[in-house]
mmCIF file of C-alpha atoms and ligand atoms in Angstrom:
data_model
loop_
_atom_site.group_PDB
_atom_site.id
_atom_site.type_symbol
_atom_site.label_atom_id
_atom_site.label_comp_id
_atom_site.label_asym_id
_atom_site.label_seq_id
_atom_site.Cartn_x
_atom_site.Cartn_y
_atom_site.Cartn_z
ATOM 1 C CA UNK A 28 79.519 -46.776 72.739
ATOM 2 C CA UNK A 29 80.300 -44.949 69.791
ATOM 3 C CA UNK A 30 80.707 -46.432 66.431
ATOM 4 C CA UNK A 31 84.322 -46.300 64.585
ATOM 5 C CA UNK A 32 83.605 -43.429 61.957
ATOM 6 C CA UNK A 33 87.176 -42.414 61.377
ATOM 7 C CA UNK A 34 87.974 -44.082 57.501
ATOM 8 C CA UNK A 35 85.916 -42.589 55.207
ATOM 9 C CA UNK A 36 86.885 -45.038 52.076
ATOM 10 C CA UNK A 37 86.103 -48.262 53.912
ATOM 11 C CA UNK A 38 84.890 -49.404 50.714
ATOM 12 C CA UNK A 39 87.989 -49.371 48.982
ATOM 13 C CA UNK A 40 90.606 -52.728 48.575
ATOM 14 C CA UNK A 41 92.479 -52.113 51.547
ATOM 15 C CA UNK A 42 95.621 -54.783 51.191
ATOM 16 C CA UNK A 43 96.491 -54.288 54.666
ATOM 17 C CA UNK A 44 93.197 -55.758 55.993
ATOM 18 C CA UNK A 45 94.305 -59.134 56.361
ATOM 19 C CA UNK A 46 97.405 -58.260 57.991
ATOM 20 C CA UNK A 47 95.545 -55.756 60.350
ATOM 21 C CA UNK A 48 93.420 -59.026 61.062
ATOM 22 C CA UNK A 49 96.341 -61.299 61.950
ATOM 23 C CA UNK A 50 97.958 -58.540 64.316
ATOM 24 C CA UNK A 51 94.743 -58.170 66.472
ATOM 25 C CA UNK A 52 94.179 -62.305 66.685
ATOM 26 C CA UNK A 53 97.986 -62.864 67.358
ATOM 27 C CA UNK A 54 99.476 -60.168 69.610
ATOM 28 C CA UNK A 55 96.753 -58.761 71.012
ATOM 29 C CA UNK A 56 94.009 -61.081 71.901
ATOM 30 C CA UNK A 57 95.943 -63.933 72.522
ATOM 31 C CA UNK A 58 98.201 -61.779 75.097
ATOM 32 C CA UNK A 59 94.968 -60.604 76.778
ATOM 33 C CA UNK A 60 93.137 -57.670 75.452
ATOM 34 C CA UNK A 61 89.733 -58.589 75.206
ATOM 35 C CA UNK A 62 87.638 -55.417 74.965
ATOM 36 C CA UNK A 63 85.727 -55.962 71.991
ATOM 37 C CA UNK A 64 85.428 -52.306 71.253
ATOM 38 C CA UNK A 65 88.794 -52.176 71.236
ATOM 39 C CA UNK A 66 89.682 -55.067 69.104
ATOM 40 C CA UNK A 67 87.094 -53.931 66.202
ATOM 41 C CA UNK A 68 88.537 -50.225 66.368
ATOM 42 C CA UNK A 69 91.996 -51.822 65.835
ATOM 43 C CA UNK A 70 91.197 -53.884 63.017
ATOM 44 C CA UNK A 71 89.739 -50.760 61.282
ATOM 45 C CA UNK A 72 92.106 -47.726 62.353
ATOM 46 C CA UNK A 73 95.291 -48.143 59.090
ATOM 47 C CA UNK A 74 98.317 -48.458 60.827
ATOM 48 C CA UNK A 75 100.623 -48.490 58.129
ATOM 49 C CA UNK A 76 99.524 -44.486 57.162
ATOM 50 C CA UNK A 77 101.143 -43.415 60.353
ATOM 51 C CA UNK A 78 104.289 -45.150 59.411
ATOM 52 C CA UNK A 79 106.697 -43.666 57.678
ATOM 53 C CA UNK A 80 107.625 -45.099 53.603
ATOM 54 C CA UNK A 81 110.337 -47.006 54.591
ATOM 55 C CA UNK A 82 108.791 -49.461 57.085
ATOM 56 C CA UNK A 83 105.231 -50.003 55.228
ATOM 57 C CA UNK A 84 105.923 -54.176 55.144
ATOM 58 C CA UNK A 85 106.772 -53.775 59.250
ATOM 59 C CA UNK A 86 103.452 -51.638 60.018
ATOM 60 C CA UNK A 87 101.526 -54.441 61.577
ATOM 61 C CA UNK A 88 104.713 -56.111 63.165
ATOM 62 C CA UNK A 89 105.408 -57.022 67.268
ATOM 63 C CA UNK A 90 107.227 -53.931 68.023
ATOM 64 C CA UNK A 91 107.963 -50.181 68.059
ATOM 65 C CA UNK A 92 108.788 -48.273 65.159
ATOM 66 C CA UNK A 93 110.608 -45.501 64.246
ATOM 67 C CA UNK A 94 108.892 -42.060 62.759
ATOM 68 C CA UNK A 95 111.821 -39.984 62.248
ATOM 69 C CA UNK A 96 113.478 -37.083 65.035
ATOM 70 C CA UNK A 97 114.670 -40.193 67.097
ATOM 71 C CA UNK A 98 110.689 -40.903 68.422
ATOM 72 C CA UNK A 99 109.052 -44.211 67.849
ATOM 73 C CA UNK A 100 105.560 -45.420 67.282
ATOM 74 C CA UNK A 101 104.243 -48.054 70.267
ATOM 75 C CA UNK A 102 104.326 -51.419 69.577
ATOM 76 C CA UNK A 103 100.603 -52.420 68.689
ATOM 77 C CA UNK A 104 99.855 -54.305 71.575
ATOM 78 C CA UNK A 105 100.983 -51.698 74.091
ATOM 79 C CA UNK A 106 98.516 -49.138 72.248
ATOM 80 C CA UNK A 107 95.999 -51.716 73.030
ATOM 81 C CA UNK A 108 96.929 -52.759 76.790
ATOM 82 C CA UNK A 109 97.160 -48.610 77.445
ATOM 83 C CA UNK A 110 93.757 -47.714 75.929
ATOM 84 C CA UNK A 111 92.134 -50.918 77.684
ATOM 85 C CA UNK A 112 93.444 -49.447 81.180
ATOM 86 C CA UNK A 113 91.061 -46.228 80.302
ATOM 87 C CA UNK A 114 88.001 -48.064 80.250
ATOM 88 C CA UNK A 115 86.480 -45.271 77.324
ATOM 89 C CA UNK A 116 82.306 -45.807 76.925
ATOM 90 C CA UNK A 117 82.517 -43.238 74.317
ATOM 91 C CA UNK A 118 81.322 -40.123 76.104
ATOM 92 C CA UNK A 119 85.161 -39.007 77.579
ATOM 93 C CA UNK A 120 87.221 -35.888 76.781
ATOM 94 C CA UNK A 121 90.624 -37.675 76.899
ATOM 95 C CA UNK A 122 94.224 -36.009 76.822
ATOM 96 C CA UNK A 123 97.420 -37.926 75.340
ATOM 97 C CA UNK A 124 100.776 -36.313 76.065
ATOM 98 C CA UNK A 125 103.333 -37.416 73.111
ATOM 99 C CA UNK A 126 101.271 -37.757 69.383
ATOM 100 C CA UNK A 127 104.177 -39.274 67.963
ATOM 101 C CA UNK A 128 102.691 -40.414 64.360
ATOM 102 C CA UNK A 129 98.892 -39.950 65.804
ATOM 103 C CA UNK A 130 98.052 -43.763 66.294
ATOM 104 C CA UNK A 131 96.954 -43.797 69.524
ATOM 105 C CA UNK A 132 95.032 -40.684 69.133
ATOM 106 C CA UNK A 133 93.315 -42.308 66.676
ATOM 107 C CA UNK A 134 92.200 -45.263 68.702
ATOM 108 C CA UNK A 135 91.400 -43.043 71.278
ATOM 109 C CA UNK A 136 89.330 -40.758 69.157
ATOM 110 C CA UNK A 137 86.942 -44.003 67.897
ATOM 111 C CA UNK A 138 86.080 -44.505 71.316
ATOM 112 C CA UNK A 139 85.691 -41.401 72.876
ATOM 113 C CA UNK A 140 84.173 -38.695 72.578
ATOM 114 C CA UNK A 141 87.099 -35.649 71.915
ATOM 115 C CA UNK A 142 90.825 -36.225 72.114
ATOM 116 C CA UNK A 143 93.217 -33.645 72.861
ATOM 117 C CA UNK A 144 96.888 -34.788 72.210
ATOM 118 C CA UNK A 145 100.080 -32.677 72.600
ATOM 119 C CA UNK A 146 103.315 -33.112 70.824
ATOM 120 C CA UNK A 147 106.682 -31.381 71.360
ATOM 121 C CA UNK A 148 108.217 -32.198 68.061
ATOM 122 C CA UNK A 149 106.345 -29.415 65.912
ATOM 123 C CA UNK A 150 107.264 -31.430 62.360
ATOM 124 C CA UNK A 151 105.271 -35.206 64.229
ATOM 125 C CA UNK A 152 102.390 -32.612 65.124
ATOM 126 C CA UNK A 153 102.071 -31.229 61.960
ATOM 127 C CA UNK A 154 102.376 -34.703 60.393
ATOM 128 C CA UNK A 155 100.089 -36.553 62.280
ATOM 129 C CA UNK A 156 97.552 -33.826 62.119
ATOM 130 C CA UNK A 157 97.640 -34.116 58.312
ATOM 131 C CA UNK A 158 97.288 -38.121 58.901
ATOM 132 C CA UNK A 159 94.100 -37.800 61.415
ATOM 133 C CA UNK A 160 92.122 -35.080 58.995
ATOM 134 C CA UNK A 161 93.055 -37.433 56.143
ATOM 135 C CA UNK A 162 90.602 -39.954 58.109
ATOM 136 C CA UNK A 163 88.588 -37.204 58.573
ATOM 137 C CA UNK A 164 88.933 -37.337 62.370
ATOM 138 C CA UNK A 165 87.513 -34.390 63.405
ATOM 139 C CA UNK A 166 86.942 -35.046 67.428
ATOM 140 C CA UNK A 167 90.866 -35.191 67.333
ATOM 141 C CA UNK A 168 92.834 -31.885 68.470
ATOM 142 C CA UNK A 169 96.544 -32.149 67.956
ATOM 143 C CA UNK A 170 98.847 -29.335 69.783
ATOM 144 C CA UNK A 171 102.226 -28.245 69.753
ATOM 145 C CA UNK A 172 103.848 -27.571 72.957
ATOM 146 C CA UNK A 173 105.016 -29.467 76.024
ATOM 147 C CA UNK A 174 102.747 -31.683 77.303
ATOM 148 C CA UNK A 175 104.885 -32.213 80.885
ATOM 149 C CA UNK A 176 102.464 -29.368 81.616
ATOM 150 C CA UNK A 177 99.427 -31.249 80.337
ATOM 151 C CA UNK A 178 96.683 -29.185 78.423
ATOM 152 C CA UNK A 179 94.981 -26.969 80.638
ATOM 153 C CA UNK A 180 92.755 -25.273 77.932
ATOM 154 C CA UNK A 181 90.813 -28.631 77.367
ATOM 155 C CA UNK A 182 90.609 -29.827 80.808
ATOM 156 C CA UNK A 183 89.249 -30.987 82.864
ATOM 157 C CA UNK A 184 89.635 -34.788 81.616
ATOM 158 C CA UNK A 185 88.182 -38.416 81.934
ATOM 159 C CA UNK A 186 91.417 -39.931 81.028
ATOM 160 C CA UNK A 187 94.661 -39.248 80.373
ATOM 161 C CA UNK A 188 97.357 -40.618 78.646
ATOM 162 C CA UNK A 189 101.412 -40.201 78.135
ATOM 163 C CA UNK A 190 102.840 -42.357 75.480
ATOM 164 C CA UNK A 191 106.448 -41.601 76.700
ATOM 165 C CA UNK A 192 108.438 -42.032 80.085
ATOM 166 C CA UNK A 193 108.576 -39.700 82.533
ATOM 167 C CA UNK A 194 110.520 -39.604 85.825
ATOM 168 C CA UNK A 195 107.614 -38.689 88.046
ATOM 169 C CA UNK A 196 103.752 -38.098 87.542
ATOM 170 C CA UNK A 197 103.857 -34.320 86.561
ATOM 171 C CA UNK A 198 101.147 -32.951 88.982
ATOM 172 C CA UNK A 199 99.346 -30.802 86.600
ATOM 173 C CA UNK A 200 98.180 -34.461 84.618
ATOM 174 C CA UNK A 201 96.360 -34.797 88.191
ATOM 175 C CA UNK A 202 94.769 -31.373 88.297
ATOM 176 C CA UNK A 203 93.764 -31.675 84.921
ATOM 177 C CA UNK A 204 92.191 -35.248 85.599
ATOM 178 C CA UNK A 205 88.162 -35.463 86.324
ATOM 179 C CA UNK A 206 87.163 -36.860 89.631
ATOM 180 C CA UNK A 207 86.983 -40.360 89.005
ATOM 181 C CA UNK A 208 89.316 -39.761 86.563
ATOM 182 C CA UNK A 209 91.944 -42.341 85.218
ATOM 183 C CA UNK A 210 95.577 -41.868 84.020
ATOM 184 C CA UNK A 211 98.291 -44.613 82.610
ATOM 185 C CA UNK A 212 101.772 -43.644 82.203
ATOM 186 C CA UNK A 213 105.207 -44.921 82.434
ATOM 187 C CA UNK A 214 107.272 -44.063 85.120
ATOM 188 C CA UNK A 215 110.764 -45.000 85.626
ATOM 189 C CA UNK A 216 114.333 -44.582 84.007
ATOM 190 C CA UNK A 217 115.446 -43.667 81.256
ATOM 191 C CA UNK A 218 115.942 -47.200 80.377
ATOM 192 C CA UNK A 219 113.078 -48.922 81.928
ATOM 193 C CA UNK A 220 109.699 -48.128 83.456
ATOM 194 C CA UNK A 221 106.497 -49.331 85.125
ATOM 195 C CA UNK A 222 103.267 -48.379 83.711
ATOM 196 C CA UNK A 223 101.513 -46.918 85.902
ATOM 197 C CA UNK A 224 97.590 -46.729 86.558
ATOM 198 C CA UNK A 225 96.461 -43.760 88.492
ATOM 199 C CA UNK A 226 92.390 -43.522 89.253
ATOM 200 C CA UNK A 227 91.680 -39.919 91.290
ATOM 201 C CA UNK A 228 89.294 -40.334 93.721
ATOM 202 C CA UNK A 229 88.738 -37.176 96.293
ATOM 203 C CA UNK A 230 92.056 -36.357 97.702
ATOM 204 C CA UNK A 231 93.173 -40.115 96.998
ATOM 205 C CA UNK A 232 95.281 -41.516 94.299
ATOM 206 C CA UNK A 233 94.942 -45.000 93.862
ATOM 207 C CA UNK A 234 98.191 -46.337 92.063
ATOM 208 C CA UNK A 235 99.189 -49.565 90.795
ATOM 209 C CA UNK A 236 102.325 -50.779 88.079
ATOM 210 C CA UNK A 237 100.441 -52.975 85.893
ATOM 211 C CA UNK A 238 103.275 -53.664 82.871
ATOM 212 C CA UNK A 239 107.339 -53.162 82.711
ATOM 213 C CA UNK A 240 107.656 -51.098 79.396
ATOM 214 C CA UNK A 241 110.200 -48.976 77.718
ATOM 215 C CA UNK A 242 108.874 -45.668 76.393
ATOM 216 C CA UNK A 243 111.413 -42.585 74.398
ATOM 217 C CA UNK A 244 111.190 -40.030 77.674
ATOM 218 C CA UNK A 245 108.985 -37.505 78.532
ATOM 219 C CA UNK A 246 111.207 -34.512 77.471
ATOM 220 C CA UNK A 247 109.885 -30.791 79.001
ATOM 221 C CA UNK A 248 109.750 -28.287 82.236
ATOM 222 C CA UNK A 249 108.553 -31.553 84.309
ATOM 223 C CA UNK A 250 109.614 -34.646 82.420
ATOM 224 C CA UNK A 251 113.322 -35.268 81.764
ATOM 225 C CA UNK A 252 116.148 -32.260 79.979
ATOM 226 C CA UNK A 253 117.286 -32.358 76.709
ATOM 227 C CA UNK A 254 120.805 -33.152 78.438
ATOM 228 C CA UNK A 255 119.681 -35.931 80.695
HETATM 229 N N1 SAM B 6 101.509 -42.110 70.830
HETATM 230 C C1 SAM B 6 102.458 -42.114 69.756
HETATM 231 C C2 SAM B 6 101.961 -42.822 68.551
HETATM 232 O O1 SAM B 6 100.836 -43.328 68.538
HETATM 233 O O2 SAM B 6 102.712 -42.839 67.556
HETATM 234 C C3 SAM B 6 103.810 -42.634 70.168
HETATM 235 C C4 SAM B 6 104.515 -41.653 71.006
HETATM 236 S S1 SAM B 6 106.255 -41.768 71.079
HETATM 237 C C5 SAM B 6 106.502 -43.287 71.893
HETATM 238 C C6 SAM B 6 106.504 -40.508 72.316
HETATM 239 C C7 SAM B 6 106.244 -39.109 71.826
HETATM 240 O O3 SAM B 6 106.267 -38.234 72.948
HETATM 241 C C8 SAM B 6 107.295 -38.595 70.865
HETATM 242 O O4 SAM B 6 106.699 -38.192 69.663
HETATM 243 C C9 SAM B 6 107.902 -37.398 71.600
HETATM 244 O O5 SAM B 6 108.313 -36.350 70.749
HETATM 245 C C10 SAM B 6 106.763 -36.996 72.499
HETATM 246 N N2 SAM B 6 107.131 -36.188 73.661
HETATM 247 C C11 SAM B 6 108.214 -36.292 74.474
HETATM 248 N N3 SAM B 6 108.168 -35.346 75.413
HETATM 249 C C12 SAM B 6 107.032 -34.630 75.215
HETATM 250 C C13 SAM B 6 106.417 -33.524 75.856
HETATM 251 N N4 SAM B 6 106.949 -32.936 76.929
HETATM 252 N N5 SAM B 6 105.250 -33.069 75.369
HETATM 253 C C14 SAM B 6 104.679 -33.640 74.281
HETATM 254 N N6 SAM B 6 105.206 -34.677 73.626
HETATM 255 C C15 SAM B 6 106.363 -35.169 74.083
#
């Protein structure tokens, strides 16, 4: 498993640690998430710099938060359940469709080995790209486009990821998943959604809806239209 390596100034006063602390014991373990990977990468990985000025004090809160052109980062405990669901050992190329502030992708990059993430907004890309090299992050590849279409120039993947809801599983997120390979994503309405946990085995899919969530949609060519 690889080691957390993504804050380079671990030794400086960091008056968020406590409250990074309390978020992990109380929303995350106690609801369930017990990979222990996961837990110490989420009591390293500083939320708050993904969030914008204004909501700072509501970083490590229960719930989603805004991050400007109407998109949202997850609440912390559904960036946990998610990741969990990939089962990472450290060695994976994993995609994410939506960056959104680059959270996730920075979970995901301290326990795999590359991350390719795709975001349509081109001003979140270009922000969370500045946040990840900040860390200095570098097995983290941010790209602008639309990731309904998944990222065929770093596939094929271990795992994928969408961090917003789409109205079907867009079939190139199975052609660009490994044999083996797993994939979580919500799938639903507008309004509501399952998430869903595909594993790709042969000509197989195994599928099962392992948490009601509400994710922004999947905008793009095979998630929902602007006008929807
Ligand atoms: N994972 C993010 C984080 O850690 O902050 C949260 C993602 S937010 C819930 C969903 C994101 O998906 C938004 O930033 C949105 O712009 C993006 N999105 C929606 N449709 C997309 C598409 N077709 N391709 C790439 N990103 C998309």
């Amino acid at each position: 498993m690889k080691k957390f390596s993504g804050v380079k100034k671990t030794s400086e006063y960091d008056p968020f640690f406590e409250k990074r602390l309390r978020m992990v014991a109380e929303q995350i373990e106690r609801r369930g998430v017990n990979d222990a990977h996961i837990l110490e990468v989420l009591k390293k990985v500083p939320r708050h710099l993904f969030v914008p000025r204004e909501y700072l004090d509501e970083s490590y809160q229960d719930h989603p938060l805004p991050i400007g052109s109407g998109q949202t980062i997850s609440q912390p405990y559904v960036v946990a359940f998610m990741t969990e669901k990939l089962n990472l050992c450290g060695e994976e190329n994993v995609l994410e469709i939506g960056t959104g502030s680059g959270y996730q992708a920075a979970v995901l990059a301290s326990l795999a080995k590359t991350v390719h993430t795709v975001e349509r907004v081109k001003r979140l890309a270009d922000n969370a790209e500045a946040v990840l090299r900040s860390l200095g992050m570098e097995n983290v590849f941010v790209h602008h486009g639309d990731g309904s279409l998944g990222w065929s120039e770093g596939a094929p993947y271990d795992a994928v990821i969408v961090t917003a809801a789409a109205p079907n599983v867009p079939s190139p997120l199975v052609q660009q998943l490994k044999e083996g390979g797993r994939l979580v994503i919500p799938v639903g309405s507008r309004w509501r959604q399952d998430l869903e946990l595909w594993v790709k085995n042969g000509t197989e899919i195994e599928k099962e809806a392992v948490l009601p969530v509400v994710f922004v949609p999947l905008k793009g060519k095979l998630g929902w239209r602007d006008d929807d």
